[in-house]
Short mmCIF file of C-alpha atoms in Angstrom, two decimals:
data_model
loop_
_atom_site.label_atom_id
_atom_site.label_comp_id
_atom_site.label_asym_id
_atom_site.label_seq_id
_atom_site.Cartn_x
_atom_site.Cartn_y
_atom_site.Cartn_z
CA MET A 1 -51.26 40.77 -49.67
CA THR A 2 -50.88 40.80 -46.34
CA SER A 3 -51.11 37.01 -44.58
CA VAL A 4 -52.61 36.43 -41.46
CA LYS A 5 -50.97 35.62 -38.69
CA GLN A 6 -53.05 35.26 -35.88
CA PHE A 7 -57.08 34.33 -35.72
CA GLN A 8 -59.61 34.19 -33.04
CA VAL A 9 -62.72 31.39 -32.69
CA THR A 10 -65.81 32.62 -31.53
CA PHE A 11 -68.60 30.48 -29.90
CA ASP A 12 -71.68 31.98 -29.27
CA CYS A 13 -73.11 30.97 -25.98
CA ALA A 14 -75.41 31.45 -22.90
CA ASP A 15 -72.73 30.86 -20.67
CA PRO A 16 -69.76 32.16 -21.42
CA GLU A 17 -67.16 31.40 -18.06
CA ARG A 18 -68.55 27.77 -17.98
CA VAL A 19 -67.82 26.90 -21.58
CA ALA A 20 -64.72 28.45 -21.64
CA ARG A 21 -63.39 26.80 -18.43
CA PHE A 22 -64.86 24.12 -19.86
CA TRP A 23 -62.49 24.00 -23.11
CA CYS A 24 -59.45 25.02 -20.75
CA GLU A 25 -59.95 21.47 -19.28
CA VAL A 26 -60.46 19.64 -22.96
CA LEU A 27 -57.06 21.61 -24.09
CA GLY A 28 -54.98 22.57 -21.18
CA TYR A 29 -55.77 26.43 -22.61
CA VAL A 30 -55.23 28.84 -19.58
CA VAL A 31 -57.82 32.05 -18.43
CA PRO A 32 -55.27 35.05 -20.12
CA PRO A 33 -54.68 37.16 -16.87
CA PRO A 34 -57.50 40.73 -15.94
CA PRO A 35 -56.22 43.76 -17.17
CA LYS A 36 -54.10 45.90 -15.18
CA GLY A 37 -54.94 46.92 -11.75
CA PHE A 38 -57.62 44.01 -11.30
CA ALA A 39 -57.02 40.99 -8.81
CA ASP A 40 -58.49 38.67 -11.29
CA TRP A 41 -62.09 38.19 -13.77
CA ALA A 42 -64.63 38.71 -11.87
CA GLU A 43 -63.30 42.18 -10.33
CA PHE A 44 -63.24 43.61 -13.61
CA ASP A 45 -66.13 42.32 -14.95
CA SER A 46 -68.11 43.78 -11.58
CA THR A 47 -67.16 47.41 -12.96
CA LEU A 48 -68.48 47.17 -16.18
CA PRO A 49 -72.34 48.00 -16.25
CA PRO A 50 -74.73 45.43 -15.48
CA GLU A 51 -76.06 44.60 -18.53
CA HIS A 52 -72.56 43.73 -19.92
CA GLN A 53 -71.28 41.43 -16.97
CA GLY A 54 -70.69 38.42 -18.17
CA CYS A 55 -70.94 38.91 -21.46
CA TRP A 56 -67.67 36.84 -22.75
CA PHE A 57 -64.99 35.23 -21.51
CA ALA A 58 -61.34 34.03 -23.47
CA CYS A 59 -59.06 31.48 -22.99
CA VAL A 60 -55.32 30.80 -25.16
CA ASP A 61 -53.23 28.37 -25.55
CA PRO A 62 -50.19 28.66 -22.89
CA SER A 63 -48.16 27.78 -25.74
CA GLY A 64 -48.63 31.03 -27.77
CA VAL A 65 -49.06 28.73 -30.92
CA GLY A 66 -53.03 27.66 -30.87
CA PRO A 67 -55.82 29.94 -31.40
CA ARG A 68 -57.79 32.36 -28.73
CA LEU A 69 -61.16 30.99 -28.30
CA PHE A 70 -63.49 33.90 -27.04
CA PHE A 71 -66.97 33.16 -25.98
CA GLN A 72 -69.78 35.04 -26.28
CA ARG A 73 -73.35 35.91 -24.21
CA VAL A 74 -75.87 35.74 -27.39
CA PRO A 75 -80.27 35.36 -26.27
CA GLU A 76 -80.43 32.69 -28.89
CA GLY A 77 -80.19 28.68 -27.72
CA LYS A 78 -78.50 26.27 -30.02
CA ALA A 79 -80.83 25.55 -32.48
CA VAL A 80 -79.30 23.58 -34.96
CA LYS A 81 -76.11 21.31 -36.30
CA ASN A 82 -72.96 24.00 -35.79
CA ARG A 83 -71.24 24.75 -39.91
CA LEU A 84 -67.79 24.18 -37.91
CA HIS A 85 -66.47 22.57 -35.32
CA LEU A 86 -63.08 21.50 -33.23
CA ASP A 87 -61.60 18.33 -34.06
CA VAL A 88 -59.41 17.50 -31.16
CA ARG A 89 -56.56 15.04 -32.19
CA VAL A 90 -56.30 12.07 -29.45
CA GLY A 91 -55.69 9.86 -31.60
CA THR A 92 -52.95 10.98 -34.72
CA GLY A 93 -50.88 8.47 -35.83
CA LEU A 94 -52.63 5.44 -33.86
CA VAL A 95 -54.85 3.31 -36.02
CA GLY A 96 -57.51 0.04 -35.47
CA GLU A 97 -57.72 -0.45 -31.62
CA GLU A 98 -55.22 1.64 -30.66
CA ARG A 99 -56.78 4.65 -31.94
CA LEU A 100 -60.62 3.57 -30.32
CA ALA A 101 -58.95 2.80 -27.10
CA ALA A 102 -57.22 6.55 -26.92
CA LEU A 103 -60.29 8.25 -28.56
CA GLU A 104 -62.33 6.16 -25.25
CA ALA A 105 -60.27 7.35 -23.02
CA GLU A 106 -60.12 10.87 -23.35
CA CYS A 107 -64.21 10.38 -24.70
CA ALA A 108 -64.03 9.25 -20.49
CA ARG A 109 -62.25 12.24 -19.37
CA LEU A 110 -64.43 14.75 -20.89
CA VAL A 111 -67.81 13.48 -19.89
CA ALA A 112 -66.57 13.60 -16.50
CA LEU A 113 -66.47 17.67 -17.26
CA GLY A 114 -69.99 17.76 -18.33
CA ALA A 115 -69.02 16.52 -22.48
CA VAL A 116 -72.19 14.53 -24.19
CA ARG A 117 -71.22 11.36 -26.04
CA VAL A 118 -73.45 12.16 -29.43
CA ARG A 119 -71.51 8.39 -31.56
CA LEU A 120 -68.63 6.87 -32.99
CA LEU A 121 -67.89 7.11 -36.45
CA ARG A 122 -65.69 3.55 -37.09
CA ALA A 123 -63.30 3.48 -39.63
CA ASP A 124 -64.25 3.39 -43.24
CA GLY A 125 -61.05 2.65 -45.21
CA VAL A 126 -60.91 6.43 -45.75
CA ASN A 127 -61.39 8.01 -42.36
CA GLU A 128 -59.84 6.66 -39.40
CA SER A 129 -62.45 6.45 -36.53
CA CYS A 130 -63.49 9.11 -34.90
CA LEU A 131 -65.80 10.07 -31.66
CA VAL A 132 -68.90 12.87 -32.33
CA MET A 133 -69.40 14.77 -28.78
CA GLN A 134 -70.58 18.49 -27.66
CA ASP A 135 -69.62 20.56 -25.07
CA VAL A 136 -71.20 21.84 -21.81
CA GLU A 137 -73.85 23.65 -24.41
CA GLY A 138 -74.66 21.26 -26.88
CA ASN A 139 -71.32 22.60 -29.70
CA GLU A 140 -70.50 19.91 -31.67
CA PHE A 141 -66.64 17.87 -31.63
CA CYS A 142 -65.09 15.76 -32.19
CA LEU A 143 -62.58 13.58 -30.95
CA ASP A 144 -60.01 12.60 -34.41
#
């Protein structure tokens, strides 16, 4: 049986470039270079048929370790809670007040980028504290 070597995480959204650029800032990802012969992605996008312009965008981990994130435009809006979400690991190895301080600091940075703080889930003896948030289009994620 062949093992999977790479995978990408795909987001359905209304504005692929906006959501992709938000996640670039959250994760330190970058927009990959445009196809050969194009100065930037906007130039490439302008060569597509009008109905396909702005339909997708992507970002990648500059170290090549993390998965590619792909954002595709869909006609319907988000209606219910995500069945899958990203945990942004900012408090790994931290506990108590030190962990809460790290979560709150990252929360403040992401709110400035357009994220929304939903709720703090406090440590319960089994799980450490985490912050539930939403990205710029309302997709849930956790600061963990």
